[in-house]
C-alpha cells in the first residue's frame, strides 16, 4: 500500500504520520520523489482500511493498493518515477536510470592475469565504458572447468580499477566472500544461477553496495522482480536488473534467447534500471553488435559486453567475447543510436 502526500506537505506532518503508522505496528518507508513524497507500507496491510488511513492527515492525497506481488520493486511504489542508482567510481559518480546516458560495462568473462585485465580496462575505458566487468568466482556448469582465480583475482581487479579509474562489477557466489569482494567491487553481481538464492539475496540486501541482479535462465519476469524484492526488502534500494537471455528450445544457433521485450515490460512494471547483456544473451560475438544496438533502441539503460584481448585463448566465454578493436567499433555504432534516442551525451572517441 502507498500513501501519496500532497505536494508541499510539511516535513513535520510526514514525520507525524510515520510515527502514527509505526504505533499501529506498521513499518512505513518514506520515499522522496522529484515531485512528491510517498509513504510505502509493506507487510500486513490486507486488513487496513484505506479510508481510515486517509483520515490521518489532510495532507494525504491518496491511499493506493499496490496490486503486484512485488511491492517495493513496482513502478507504483514510486508513483511512476524511475529510480536512479548512483555508483561512486574513481572517475566520479555514474548514474544508472531511465533519464540518464547509457552506461556501458565491458570486460572479460573471467579475470585471467594482471596484464590482460589492466590492458582490457584501459582499452574499454578509452572506448567509453564506465565499468569494468570480470569474474573472480565463476559459476561453471562443469566442476572441471576453470572456476576463476578467486580472491587473488580480486586484487587484479583492484589494480585495473586503480589504473583505469573505472568502477568494477564482479560476481558473488558465496556470501562468505562478501567482505573481500566488497573491498574492490563498486557493484556486486548476482549471476543468473543464483537469482533465486534467497539467502544470498538477503545478504546483499543487507549491505550497501549496489547490486546487479541477472535474470535466471528459466525465470519469469515476475520471479525476477520478486528476487529484486528480496534485496529491496532487506534494505538495499540500489538494484539494477540485467536481462542475459533465457533458455528456450534453440541451442544450436544461439546460447540463450535474449528477451528484449523485457525492456518495455520492465519499464511498465518497475522503477529499477535495466541492463542488457547481449554476450550471454546470444553466445556469439558476431551477434553481439546487432543485439546491443537493438537494446539501446528498445530503451535499455545499460549494456554489459564481454571483451577479451584474445578471445580464442579465453579461459571462459571466448566465443561470445569481442576483441578490443571490435568493441571500439561497436561503441561508435552505438553512439549513432544512443544519440538518436537521447542517451549518448559523451563524446565519441575518434577512429585510430
Ligand atoms: C557472467 O556474467 O560472466 C555470467 C556468468 O553471467 P550469467 O550469470 O548471466 O550466466
Ligand atoms: Mn561470461
CSV table of C-alpha atoms in Angstrom, one decimal, residues 109-279:
chain,number,residue,atom,x,y,z
A,109,UNK,CA,34.2,-13.1,-18.6
A,110,UNK,CA,37.0,-14.1,-16.1
A,111,UNK,CA,39.9,-12.2,-14.7
A,112,UNK,CA,42.9,-14.3,-16.0
A,113,UNK,CA,46.0,-12.3,-15.2
A,114,UNK,CA,47.1,-8.8,-14.3
A,115,UNK,CA,48.3,-7.8,-17.8
A,116,UNK,CA,45.0,-8.8,-19.5
A,117,UNK,CA,42.7,-7.2,-17.0
A,118,UNK,CA,44.6,-4.0,-16.8
A,119,UNK,CA,45.1,-3.7,-20.6
A,120,UNK,CA,41.4,-4.5,-21.2
A,121,UNK,CA,40.3,-2.0,-18.6
A,122,UNK,CA,42.3,0.7,-20.3
A,123,UNK,CA,41.0,-0.2,-23.8
A,124,UNK,CA,37.4,-0.3,-22.8
A,125,UNK,CA,37.7,2.9,-20.9
A,126,UNK,CA,39.2,4.7,-23.9
A,127,UNK,CA,36.3,3.5,-25.9
A,128,UNK,CA,33.8,5.0,-23.5
A,129,UNK,CA,32.9,2.2,-21.0
A,130,UNK,CA,32.2,3.3,-17.4
A,131,UNK,CA,32.6,0.0,-15.7
A,132,UNK,CA,35.0,-3.0,-15.9
A,133,UNK,CA,33.4,-6.4,-15.5
A,134,UNK,CA,35.4,-9.6,-14.8
A,135,UNK,CA,34.7,-12.7,-12.8
A,136,UNK,CA,36.9,-13.8,-9.9
A,137,UNK,CA,34.5,-16.5,-8.7
A,138,UNK,CA,33.0,-18.2,-11.8
A,139,UNK,CA,29.8,-20.3,-11.8
A,140,UNK,CA,30.6,-23.0,-14.3
A,141,UNK,CA,28.4,-25.9,-15.4
A,142,UNK,CA,31.3,-28.3,-15.2
A,143,UNK,CA,33.2,-28.7,-11.9
A,144,UNK,CA,36.3,-29.4,-14.1
A,145,UNK,CA,36.1,-26.1,-16.0
A,146,UNK,CA,38.1,-23.1,-14.9
A,147,UNK,CA,36.4,-21.8,-11.7
A,148,UNK,CA,38.1,-18.3,-11.6
A,149,UNK,CA,41.2,-17.3,-9.7
A,150,UNK,CA,39.1,-16.4,-6.6
A,151,UNK,CA,40.4,-13.9,-4.1
A,152,UNK,CA,43.7,-13.3,-6.0
A,153,UNK,CA,41.7,-12.1,-9.0
A,154,UNK,CA,40.0,-9.5,-6.8
A,155,UNK,CA,43.5,-8.0,-6.3
A,156,UNK,CA,43.9,-7.9,-10.0
A,157,UNK,CA,40.6,-6.2,-10.4
A,158,UNK,CA,41.7,-3.6,-7.8
A,159,UNK,CA,44.8,-3.0,-9.9
A,160,UNK,CA,42.7,-2.5,-13.0
A,161,UNK,CA,40.4,-0.2,-11.1
A,162,UNK,CA,43.3,1.9,-9.9
A,163,UNK,CA,44.9,2.0,-13.4
A,164,UNK,CA,41.7,2.9,-15.3
A,165,UNK,CA,39.5,4.7,-12.7
A,166,UNK,CA,36.7,2.5,-13.9
A,167,UNK,CA,34.1,1.1,-11.5
A,168,UNK,CA,34.3,-2.7,-11.0
A,169,UNK,CA,31.4,-5.1,-11.3
A,170,UNK,CA,32.1,-8.7,-10.2
A,171,UNK,CA,30.0,-11.7,-9.2
A,172,UNK,CA,29.5,-13.1,-5.8
A,173,UNK,CA,28.8,-16.8,-5.5
A,174,UNK,CA,29.2,-17.3,-1.7
A,175,UNK,CA,28.1,-14.9,1.0
A,176,UNK,CA,31.3,-15.8,2.8
A,177,UNK,CA,33.2,-13.8,0.2
A,178,UNK,CA,31.1,-10.6,0.6
A,179,UNK,CA,33.6,-8.7,2.7
A,180,UNK,CA,36.6,-9.3,0.5
A,181,UNK,CA,34.6,-8.8,-2.7
A,182,UNK,CA,33.1,-5.5,-1.4
A,183,UNK,CA,36.6,-4.1,-1.0
A,184,UNK,CA,37.0,-4.0,-4.7
A,185,UNK,CA,33.5,-4.2,-6.3
A,186,UNK,CA,31.6,-1.0,-6.9
A,187,UNK,CA,28.6,-3.1,-7.9
A,188,UNK,CA,28.0,-6.7,-6.8
A,189,UNK,CA,26.7,-9.0,-9.4
A,190,UNK,CA,24.3,-11.9,-8.7
A,191,UNK,CA,24.5,-14.3,-11.6
A,192,UNK,CA,21.7,-16.0,-13.4
A,193,UNK,CA,22.3,-19.2,-11.5
A,194,UNK,CA,21.9,-17.5,-8.1
A,195,UNK,CA,18.9,-15.3,-8.9
A,196,UNK,CA,16.8,-17.3,-6.5
A,197,UNK,CA,19.5,-18.0,-3.9
A,198,UNK,CA,17.3,-16.3,-1.3
A,199,UNK,CA,19.9,-16.3,1.5
A,200,UNK,CA,22.4,-14.7,-0.8
A,201,UNK,CA,19.8,-12.1,-1.9
A,202,UNK,CA,19.1,-11.3,1.8
A,203,UNK,CA,22.8,-10.9,2.4
A,204,UNK,CA,23.4,-8.5,-0.5
A,205,UNK,CA,20.3,-6.7,0.5
A,206,UNK,CA,21.7,-6.0,4.0
A,207,UNK,CA,24.8,-4.3,2.8
A,208,UNK,CA,25.2,-1.1,0.9
A,209,UNK,CA,27.0,-1.8,-2.4
A,210,UNK,CA,24.6,-1.6,-5.4
A,211,UNK,CA,23.5,-5.0,-6.8
A,212,UNK,CA,23.3,-6.1,-10.4
A,213,UNK,CA,20.7,-8.9,-10.5
A,214,UNK,CA,20.9,-11.0,-13.6
A,215,UNK,CA,17.8,-12.8,-14.7
A,216,UNK,CA,17.7,-16.5,-14.0
A,217,UNK,CA,17.9,-18.6,-17.2
A,218,UNK,CA,14.4,-20.0,-16.6
A,219,UNK,CA,12.9,-17.2,-14.6
A,220,UNK,CA,9.8,-15.4,-15.5
A,221,UNK,CA,9.7,-11.6,-15.2
A,222,UNK,CA,7.7,-12.0,-12.0
A,223,UNK,CA,10.2,-14.4,-10.5
A,224,UNK,CA,12.9,-11.9,-11.3
A,225,UNK,CA,11.1,-9.0,-9.8
A,226,UNK,CA,10.4,-11.0,-6.7
A,227,UNK,CA,14.1,-11.7,-6.4
A,228,UNK,CA,14.8,-8.0,-6.6
A,229,UNK,CA,12.1,-7.5,-3.9
A,230,UNK,CA,14.2,-9.6,-1.6
A,231,UNK,CA,17.1,-7.2,-1.9
A,232,UNK,CA,14.9,-4.1,-1.6
A,233,UNK,CA,13.1,-5.6,1.4
A,234,UNK,CA,16.4,-6.3,3.1
A,235,UNK,CA,17.1,-2.5,2.9
A,236,UNK,CA,19.2,-2.0,-0.2
A,237,UNK,CA,17.4,0.3,-2.7
A,238,UNK,CA,20.2,0.1,-5.3
A,239,UNK,CA,19.3,-2.7,-7.6
A,240,UNK,CA,19.9,-2.9,-11.4
A,241,UNK,CA,18.2,-5.7,-13.4
A,242,UNK,CA,20.2,-7.4,-16.1
A,243,UNK,CA,18.5,-9.5,-18.9
A,244,UNK,CA,21.0,-12.0,-20.2
A,245,UNK,CA,18.9,-14.4,-22.2
A,246,UNK,CA,16.6,-17.2,-21.2
A,247,UNK,CA,16.5,-20.9,-22.1
A,248,UNK,CA,14.2,-21.7,-25.0
A,249,UNK,CA,14.4,-24.6,-27.4
A,250,UNK,CA,17.1,-23.4,-29.8
A,251,UNK,CA,20.5,-24.1,-28.5
A,252,UNK,CA,22.1,-24.8,-31.9
A,253,UNK,CA,22.5,-21.2,-33.2
A,254,UNK,CA,22.2,-19.2,-30.0
A,255,UNK,CA,23.3,-19.9,-26.5
A,256,UNK,CA,20.2,-18.3,-25.0
A,257,UNK,CA,17.2,-16.3,-26.3
A,258,UNK,CA,17.7,-12.6,-25.5
A,259,UNK,CA,14.4,-11.3,-24.3
A,260,UNK,CA,14.4,-7.7,-25.4
A,261,UNK,CA,10.7,-7.4,-24.8
A,262,UNK,CA,11.8,-7.4,-21.1
A,263,UNK,CA,12.9,-3.8,-21.6
A,264,UNK,CA,9.5,-2.2,-22.2
A,265,UNK,CA,7.8,-4.7,-19.9
A,266,UNK,CA,10.1,-3.9,-17.0
A,267,UNK,CA,9.7,-0.2,-17.8
A,268,UNK,CA,6.0,-0.6,-17.1
A,269,UNK,CA,6.3,-2.8,-14.1
A,270,UNK,CA,9.2,-1.4,-12.2
A,271,UNK,CA,11.2,1.7,-11.5
A,272,UNK,CA,14.5,-0.2,-11.4
A,273,UNK,CA,17.2,0.5,-14.1
A,274,UNK,CA,17.5,-2.2,-16.8
A,275,UNK,CA,20.7,-3.6,-18.3
A,276,UNK,CA,21.0,-5.9,-21.3
A,277,UNK,CA,23.8,-8.4,-21.7
A,278,UNK,CA,23.9,-9.5,-25.4
A,279,UNK,CA,27.1,-11.5,-24.9
